Short mmCIF file of C-alpha atoms (C1' of nucleotides) in Angstrom, two decimals:
data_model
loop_
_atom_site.label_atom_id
_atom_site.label_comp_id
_atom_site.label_asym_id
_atom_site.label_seq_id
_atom_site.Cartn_x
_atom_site.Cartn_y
_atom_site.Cartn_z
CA UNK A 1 -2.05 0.80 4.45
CA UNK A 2 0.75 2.54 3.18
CA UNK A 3 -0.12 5.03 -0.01
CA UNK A 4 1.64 7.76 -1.53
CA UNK A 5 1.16 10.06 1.09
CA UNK A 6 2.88 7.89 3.80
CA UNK A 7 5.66 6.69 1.82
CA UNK A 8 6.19 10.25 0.98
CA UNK A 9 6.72 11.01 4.40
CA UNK A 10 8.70 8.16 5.20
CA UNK A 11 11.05 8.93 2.61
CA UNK A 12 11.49 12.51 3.42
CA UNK A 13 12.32 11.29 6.94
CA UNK A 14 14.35 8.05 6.38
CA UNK A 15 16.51 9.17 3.26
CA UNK A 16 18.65 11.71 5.48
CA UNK A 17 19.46 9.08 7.95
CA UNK A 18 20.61 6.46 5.39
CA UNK A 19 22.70 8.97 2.99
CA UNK A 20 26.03 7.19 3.27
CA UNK A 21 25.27 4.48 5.32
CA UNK A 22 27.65 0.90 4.35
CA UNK A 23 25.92 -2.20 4.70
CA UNK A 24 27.72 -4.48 7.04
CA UNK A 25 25.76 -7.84 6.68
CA UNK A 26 22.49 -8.42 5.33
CA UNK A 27 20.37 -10.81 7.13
CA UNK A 28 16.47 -12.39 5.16
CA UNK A 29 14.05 -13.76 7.20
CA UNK A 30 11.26 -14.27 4.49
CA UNK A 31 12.91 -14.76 1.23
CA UNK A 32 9.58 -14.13 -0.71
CA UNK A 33 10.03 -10.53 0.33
CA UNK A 34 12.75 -10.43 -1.74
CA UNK A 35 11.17 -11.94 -5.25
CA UNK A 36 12.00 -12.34 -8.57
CA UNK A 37 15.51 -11.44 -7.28
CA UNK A 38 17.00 -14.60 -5.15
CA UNK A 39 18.75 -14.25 -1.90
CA UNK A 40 22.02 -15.02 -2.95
CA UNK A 41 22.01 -12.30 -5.26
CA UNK A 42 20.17 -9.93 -2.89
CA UNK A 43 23.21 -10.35 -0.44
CA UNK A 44 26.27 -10.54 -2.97
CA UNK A 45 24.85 -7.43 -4.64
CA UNK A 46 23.89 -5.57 -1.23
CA UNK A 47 26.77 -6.58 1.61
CA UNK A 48 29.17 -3.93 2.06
CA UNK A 49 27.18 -1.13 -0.81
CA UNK A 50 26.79 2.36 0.33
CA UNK A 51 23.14 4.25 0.48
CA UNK A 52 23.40 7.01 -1.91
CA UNK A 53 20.00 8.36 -2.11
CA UNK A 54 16.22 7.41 -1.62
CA UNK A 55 13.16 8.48 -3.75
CA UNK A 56 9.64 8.03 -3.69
CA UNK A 57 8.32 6.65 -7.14
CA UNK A 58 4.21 6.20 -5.95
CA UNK A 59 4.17 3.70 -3.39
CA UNK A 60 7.25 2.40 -4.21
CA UNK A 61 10.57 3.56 -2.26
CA UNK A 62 13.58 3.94 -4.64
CA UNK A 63 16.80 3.27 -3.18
CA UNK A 64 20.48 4.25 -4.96
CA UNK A 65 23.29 2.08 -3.80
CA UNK A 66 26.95 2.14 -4.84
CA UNK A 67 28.60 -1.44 -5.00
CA UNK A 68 31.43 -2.06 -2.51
CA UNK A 69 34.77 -0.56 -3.78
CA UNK A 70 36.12 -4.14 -3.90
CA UNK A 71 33.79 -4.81 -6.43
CA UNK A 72 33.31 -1.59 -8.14
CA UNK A 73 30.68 -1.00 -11.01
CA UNK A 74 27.72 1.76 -11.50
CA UNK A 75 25.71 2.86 -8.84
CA UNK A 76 21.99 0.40 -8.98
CA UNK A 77 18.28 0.33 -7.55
CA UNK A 78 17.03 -1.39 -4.60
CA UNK A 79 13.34 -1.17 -5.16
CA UNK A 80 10.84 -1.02 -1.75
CA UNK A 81 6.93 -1.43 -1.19
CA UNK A 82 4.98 -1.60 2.10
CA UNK A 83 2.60 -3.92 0.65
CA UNK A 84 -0.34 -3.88 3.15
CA UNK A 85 0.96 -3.76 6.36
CA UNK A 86 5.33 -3.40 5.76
CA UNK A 87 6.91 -1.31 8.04
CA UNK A 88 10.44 0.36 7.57
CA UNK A 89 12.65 1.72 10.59
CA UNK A 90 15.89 2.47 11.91
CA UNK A 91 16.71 0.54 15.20
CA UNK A 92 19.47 -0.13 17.55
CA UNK A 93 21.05 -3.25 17.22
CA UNK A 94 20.36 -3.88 20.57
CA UNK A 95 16.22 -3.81 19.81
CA UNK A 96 14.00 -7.24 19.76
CA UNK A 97 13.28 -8.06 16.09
CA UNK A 98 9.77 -8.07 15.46
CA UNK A 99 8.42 -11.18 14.65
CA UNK A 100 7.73 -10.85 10.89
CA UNK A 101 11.22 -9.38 10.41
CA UNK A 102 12.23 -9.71 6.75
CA UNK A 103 15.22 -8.24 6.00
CA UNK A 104 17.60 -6.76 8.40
CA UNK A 105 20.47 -4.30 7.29
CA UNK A 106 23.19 -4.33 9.91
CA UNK A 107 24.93 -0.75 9.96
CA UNK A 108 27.21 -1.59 13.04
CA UNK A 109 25.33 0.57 15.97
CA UNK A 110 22.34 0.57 14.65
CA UNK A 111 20.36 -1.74 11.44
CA UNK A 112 17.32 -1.13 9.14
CA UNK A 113 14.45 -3.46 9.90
CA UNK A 114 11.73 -4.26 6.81
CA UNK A 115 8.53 -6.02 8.42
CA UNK A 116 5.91 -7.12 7.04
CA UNK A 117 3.16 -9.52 8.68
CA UNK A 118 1.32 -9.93 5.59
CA UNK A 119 4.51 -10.44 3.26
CA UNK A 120 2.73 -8.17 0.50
CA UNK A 121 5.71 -6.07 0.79
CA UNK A 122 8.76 -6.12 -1.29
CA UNK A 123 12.47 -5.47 -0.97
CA UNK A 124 14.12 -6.28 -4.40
CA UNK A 125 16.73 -5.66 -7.25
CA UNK A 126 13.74 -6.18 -9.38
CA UNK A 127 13.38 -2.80 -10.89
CA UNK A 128 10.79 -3.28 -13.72
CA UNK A 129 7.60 -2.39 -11.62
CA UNK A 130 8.52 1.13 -11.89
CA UNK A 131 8.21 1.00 -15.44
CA UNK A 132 4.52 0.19 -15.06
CA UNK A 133 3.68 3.59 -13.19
CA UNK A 134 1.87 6.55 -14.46
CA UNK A 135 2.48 9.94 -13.52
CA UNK A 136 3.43 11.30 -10.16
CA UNK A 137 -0.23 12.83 -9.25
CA UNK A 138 1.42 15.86 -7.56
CA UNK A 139 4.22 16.17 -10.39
CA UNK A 140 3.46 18.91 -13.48
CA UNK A 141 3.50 15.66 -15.89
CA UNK A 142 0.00 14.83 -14.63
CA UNK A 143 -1.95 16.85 -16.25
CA UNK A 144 -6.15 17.13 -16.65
CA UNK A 145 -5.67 16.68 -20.53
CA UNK A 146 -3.65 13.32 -19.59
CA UNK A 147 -6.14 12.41 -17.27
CA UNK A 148 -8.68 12.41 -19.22
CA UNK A 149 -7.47 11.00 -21.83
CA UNK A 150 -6.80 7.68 -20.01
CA UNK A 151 -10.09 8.22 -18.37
CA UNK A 152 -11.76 8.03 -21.54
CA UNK A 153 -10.39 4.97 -22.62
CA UNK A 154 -11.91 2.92 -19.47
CA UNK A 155 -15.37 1.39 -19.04
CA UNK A 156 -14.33 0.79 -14.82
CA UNK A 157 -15.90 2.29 -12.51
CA UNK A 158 -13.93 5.77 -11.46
CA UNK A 159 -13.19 4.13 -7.94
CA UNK A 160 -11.54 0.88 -9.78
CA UNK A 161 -9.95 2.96 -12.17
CA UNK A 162 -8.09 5.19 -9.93
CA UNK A 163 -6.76 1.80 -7.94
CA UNK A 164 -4.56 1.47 -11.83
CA UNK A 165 -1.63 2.48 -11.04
CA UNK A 166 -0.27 2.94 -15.11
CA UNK A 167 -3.16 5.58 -15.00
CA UNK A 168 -1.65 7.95 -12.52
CA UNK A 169 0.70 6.21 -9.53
CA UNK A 170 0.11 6.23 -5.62
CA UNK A 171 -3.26 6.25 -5.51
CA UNK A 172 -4.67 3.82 -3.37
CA UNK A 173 -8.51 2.47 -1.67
CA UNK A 174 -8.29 4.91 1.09
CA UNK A 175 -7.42 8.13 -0.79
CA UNK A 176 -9.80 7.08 -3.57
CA UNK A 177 -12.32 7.22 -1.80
CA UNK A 178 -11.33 10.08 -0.09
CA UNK A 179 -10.93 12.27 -3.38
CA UNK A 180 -13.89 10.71 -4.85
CA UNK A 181 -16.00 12.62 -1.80
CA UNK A 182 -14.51 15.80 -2.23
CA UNK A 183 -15.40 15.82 -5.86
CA UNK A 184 -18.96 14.95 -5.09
CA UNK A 185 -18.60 12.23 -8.34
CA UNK A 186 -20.04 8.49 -7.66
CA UNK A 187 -17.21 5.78 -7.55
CA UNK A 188 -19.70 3.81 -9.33
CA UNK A 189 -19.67 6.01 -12.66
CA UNK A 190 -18.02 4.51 -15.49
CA UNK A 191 -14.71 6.16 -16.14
CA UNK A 192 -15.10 7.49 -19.97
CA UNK A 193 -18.55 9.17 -18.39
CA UNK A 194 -17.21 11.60 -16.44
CA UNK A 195 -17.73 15.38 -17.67
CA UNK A 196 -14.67 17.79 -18.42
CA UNK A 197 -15.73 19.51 -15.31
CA UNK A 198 -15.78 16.43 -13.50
CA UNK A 199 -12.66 15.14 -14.53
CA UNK A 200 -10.87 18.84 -14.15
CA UNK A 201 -12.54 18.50 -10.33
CA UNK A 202 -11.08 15.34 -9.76
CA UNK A 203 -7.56 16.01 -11.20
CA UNK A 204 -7.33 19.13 -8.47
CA UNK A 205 -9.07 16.90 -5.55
CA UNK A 206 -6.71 13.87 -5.91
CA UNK A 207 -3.83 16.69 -5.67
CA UNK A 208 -5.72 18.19 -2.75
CA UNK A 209 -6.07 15.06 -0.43
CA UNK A 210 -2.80 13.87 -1.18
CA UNK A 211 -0.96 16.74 -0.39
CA UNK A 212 -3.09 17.66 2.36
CA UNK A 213 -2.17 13.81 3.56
CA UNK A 214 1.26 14.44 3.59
CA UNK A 215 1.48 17.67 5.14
CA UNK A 216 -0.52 15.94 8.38
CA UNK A 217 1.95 12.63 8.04
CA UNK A 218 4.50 15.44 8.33
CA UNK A 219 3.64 16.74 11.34
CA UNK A 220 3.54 13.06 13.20
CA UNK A 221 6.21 12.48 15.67
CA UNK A 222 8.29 10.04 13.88
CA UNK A 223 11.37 10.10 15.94
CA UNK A 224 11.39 8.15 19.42
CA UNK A 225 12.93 6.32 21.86
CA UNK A 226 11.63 3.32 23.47
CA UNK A 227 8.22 2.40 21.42
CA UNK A 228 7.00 -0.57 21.49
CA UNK A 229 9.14 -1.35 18.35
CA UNK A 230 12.45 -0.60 20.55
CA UNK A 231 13.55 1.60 17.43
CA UNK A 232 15.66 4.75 17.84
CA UNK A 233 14.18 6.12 15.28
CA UNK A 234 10.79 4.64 13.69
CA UNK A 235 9.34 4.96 10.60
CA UNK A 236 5.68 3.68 9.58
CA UNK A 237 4.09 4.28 12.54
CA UNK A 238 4.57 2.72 15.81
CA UNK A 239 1.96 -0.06 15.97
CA UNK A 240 1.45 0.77 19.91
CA UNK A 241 0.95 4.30 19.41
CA UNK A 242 -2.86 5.73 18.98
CA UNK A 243 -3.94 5.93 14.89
CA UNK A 244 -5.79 9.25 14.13
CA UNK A 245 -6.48 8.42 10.85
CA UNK A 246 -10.19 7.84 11.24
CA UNK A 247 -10.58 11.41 11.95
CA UNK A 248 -8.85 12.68 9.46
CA UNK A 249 -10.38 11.22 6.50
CA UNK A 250 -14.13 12.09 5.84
CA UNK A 251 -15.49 8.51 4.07
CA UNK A 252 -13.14 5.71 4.59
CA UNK A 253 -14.48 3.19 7.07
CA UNK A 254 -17.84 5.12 8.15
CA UNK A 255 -20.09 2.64 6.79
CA UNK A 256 -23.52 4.08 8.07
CA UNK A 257 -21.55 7.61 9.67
CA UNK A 258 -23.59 10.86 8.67
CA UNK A 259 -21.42 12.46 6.17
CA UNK A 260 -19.74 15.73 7.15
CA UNK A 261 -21.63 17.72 4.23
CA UNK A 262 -25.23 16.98 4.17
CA UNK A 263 -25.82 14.50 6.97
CA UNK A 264 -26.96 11.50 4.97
CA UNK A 265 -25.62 7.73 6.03
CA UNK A 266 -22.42 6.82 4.58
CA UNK A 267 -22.72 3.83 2.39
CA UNK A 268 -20.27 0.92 2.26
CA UNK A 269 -19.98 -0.81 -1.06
CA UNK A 270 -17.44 -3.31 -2.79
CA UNK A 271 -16.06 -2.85 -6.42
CA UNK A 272 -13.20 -5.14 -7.46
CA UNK A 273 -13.23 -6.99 -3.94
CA UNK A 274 -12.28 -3.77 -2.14
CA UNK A 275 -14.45 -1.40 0.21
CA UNK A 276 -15.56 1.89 -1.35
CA UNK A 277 -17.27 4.34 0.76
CA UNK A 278 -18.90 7.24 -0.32
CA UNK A 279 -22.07 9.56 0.16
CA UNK A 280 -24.85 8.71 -1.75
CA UNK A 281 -26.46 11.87 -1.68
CA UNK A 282 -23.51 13.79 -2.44
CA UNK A 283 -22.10 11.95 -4.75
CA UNK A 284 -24.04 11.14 -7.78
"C1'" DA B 1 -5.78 -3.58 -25.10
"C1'" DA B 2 -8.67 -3.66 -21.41
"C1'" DC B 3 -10.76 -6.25 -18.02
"C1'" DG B 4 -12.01 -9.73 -14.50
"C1'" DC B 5 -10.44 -13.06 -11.49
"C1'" DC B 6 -7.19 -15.67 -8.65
"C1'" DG B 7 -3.42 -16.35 -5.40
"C1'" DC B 8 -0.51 -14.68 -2.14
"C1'" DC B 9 -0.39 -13.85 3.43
"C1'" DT B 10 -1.65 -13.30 8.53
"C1'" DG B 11 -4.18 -10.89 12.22
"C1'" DA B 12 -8.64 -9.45 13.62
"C1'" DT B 13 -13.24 -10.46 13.99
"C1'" DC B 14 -17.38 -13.19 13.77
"C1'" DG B 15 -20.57 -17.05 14.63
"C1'" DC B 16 -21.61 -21.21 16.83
"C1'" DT C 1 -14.31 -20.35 26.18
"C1'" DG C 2 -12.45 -22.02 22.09
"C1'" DC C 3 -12.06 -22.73 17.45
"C1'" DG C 4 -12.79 -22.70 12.56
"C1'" DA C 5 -14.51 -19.62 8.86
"C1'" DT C 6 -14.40 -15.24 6.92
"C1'" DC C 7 -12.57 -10.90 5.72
"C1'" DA C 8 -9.17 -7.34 4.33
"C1'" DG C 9 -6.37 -5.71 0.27
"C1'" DG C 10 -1.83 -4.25 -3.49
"C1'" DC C 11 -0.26 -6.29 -7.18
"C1'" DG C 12 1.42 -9.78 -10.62
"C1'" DG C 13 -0.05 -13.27 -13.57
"C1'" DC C 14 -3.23 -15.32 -16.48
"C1'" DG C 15 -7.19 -16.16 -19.43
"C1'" DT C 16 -10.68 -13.94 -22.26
#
DNA sequence: AACGCCGCCTGATCGC
DNA sequence: TGCGATCAGGCGGCGT
């Protein structure tokens, strides 16, 4: 499950390799992928367009393309998310397509594969989710004032409430948990109750995990040949290589674990149809 | 305006 | 052993 940490690193790895890249042919698999925008536009507006840059905007991947000279106009946005289970890599032409393939961009030698088993992902000219976001969590915008402002307008539960993405963007059920933990506050406390000092905890522990998350991602070996993908390079993760994850985070998915700090089971619970773990002694 | 709930999807896991 | 039921979850849309 993608979050901001992950598509942060992906980014930082990927936007390099596609700076300048033209787009041969574009091939869609799964048209849904590509909704509200239909394919005929996707591929009028995307064959032969130049990569100019690629951002991070939460969990969202922000690509800048400039329209073929033939056709000529301002440079626009081709707007990315993993979804659940979307994956995002740089192949040789010569690799098998995975079997969820849903939109291939051929760059001669080599072509940019989106998968995405679950088809919760999107690849779209449909821009206006970005307006929707809150602030970058690890930008100087987000601030503990503005968090806790927003905070005090919600009766959610903190865990729910960090899952809105207009409140501050990227944060998803893993790292919510995760930060939750490491401020020793209850997922189940009603947003507007938190304390200043609880809040101010909170606002540094989110930036914590999160950067802390992308400084391991970083350190990954992203760059193969011969994975189980076939990629050259490959980007969000090679689904045959070992996942580490589970000791790396300290709650998520250790339902009835001892937690790290004072021994007592981990609890599983479920808020808004998702899994929350935390430490019900530590976490009040 | 804020909130709760549903639908979208498929692979993994569970129970019989 | 095989198969159907259940679960997981980000996000948009919708009703309240």
């Amino acid at each position: 499950m993608p979050e901001l940490p992950e598509v942060e690193v992906l980014c930082h790895h990927l936007a390099p390799l596609l700076q300048g890249r033209v787009i041969r042919a574009v091939e869609v698999r799964r048209k849904k992928i590509l909704a509200p925008t239909s394919e005929a536009k996707f591929r009028r507006a995307l064959t032969g367009a130049r990569f100019l840059t690629l951002e991070r905007r939460g969990k969202y991947l922000v690509f800048t393309l400039r329209p073929p000279a033939a056709v000529g106009g301002d440079p626009f946005l081709l707007v990315g998310h993993l979804g659940m289970t979307g994956r995002l890599y740089l192949a040789k032409k010569s690799a098998p397509l995975p079997k969820h393939t849903a939109v291939v961009f051929d760059f001669g030698a080599r072509r940019l594969v989106f998968e995405d088993p679950r088809a919760f992902g999107r690849m779209t000219l449909d821009a206006s989710a970005l307006d929707k976001l809150g602030p970058e969590p690890l930008s100087d915008a987000f601030t503990p004032a503005a968090f806790a402002a927003a905070l005090r307008r919600s009766s959610q539960a903190v865990k729910v409430k960090l899952l809105d993405q207009s409140l501050v963007s990227g944060v998803g059920n893993i790292y919510a948990s995760e930060s939750l933990f490491r401020a020793r506050i209850s997922p189940r406390l009603a947003a507007r109750r938190l304390k200043s000092a609880q809040v101010h905890r909170l606002w540094q522990t989110l930036r914590d995990v999160l950067g802390e998350a992308i400084a391991w991602g970083s350190t990954l070996p992203l760059q193969f040949d011969g994975g189980t993908s076939g990629g050259l390079f490959y980007f969000g993760r090679d689904p045959g290589a070992p996942d580490h994850d589970h000791e790396r985070l300290l709650v998520y998915d250790r339902d009835g674990q001892p937690c790290v700090a004072c021994g007592a089971p981990l609890r599983r619970i479920v808020q808004a149809a998702r899994s929350t773990f935390f430490c019900p002694r530590c976490q009040r």
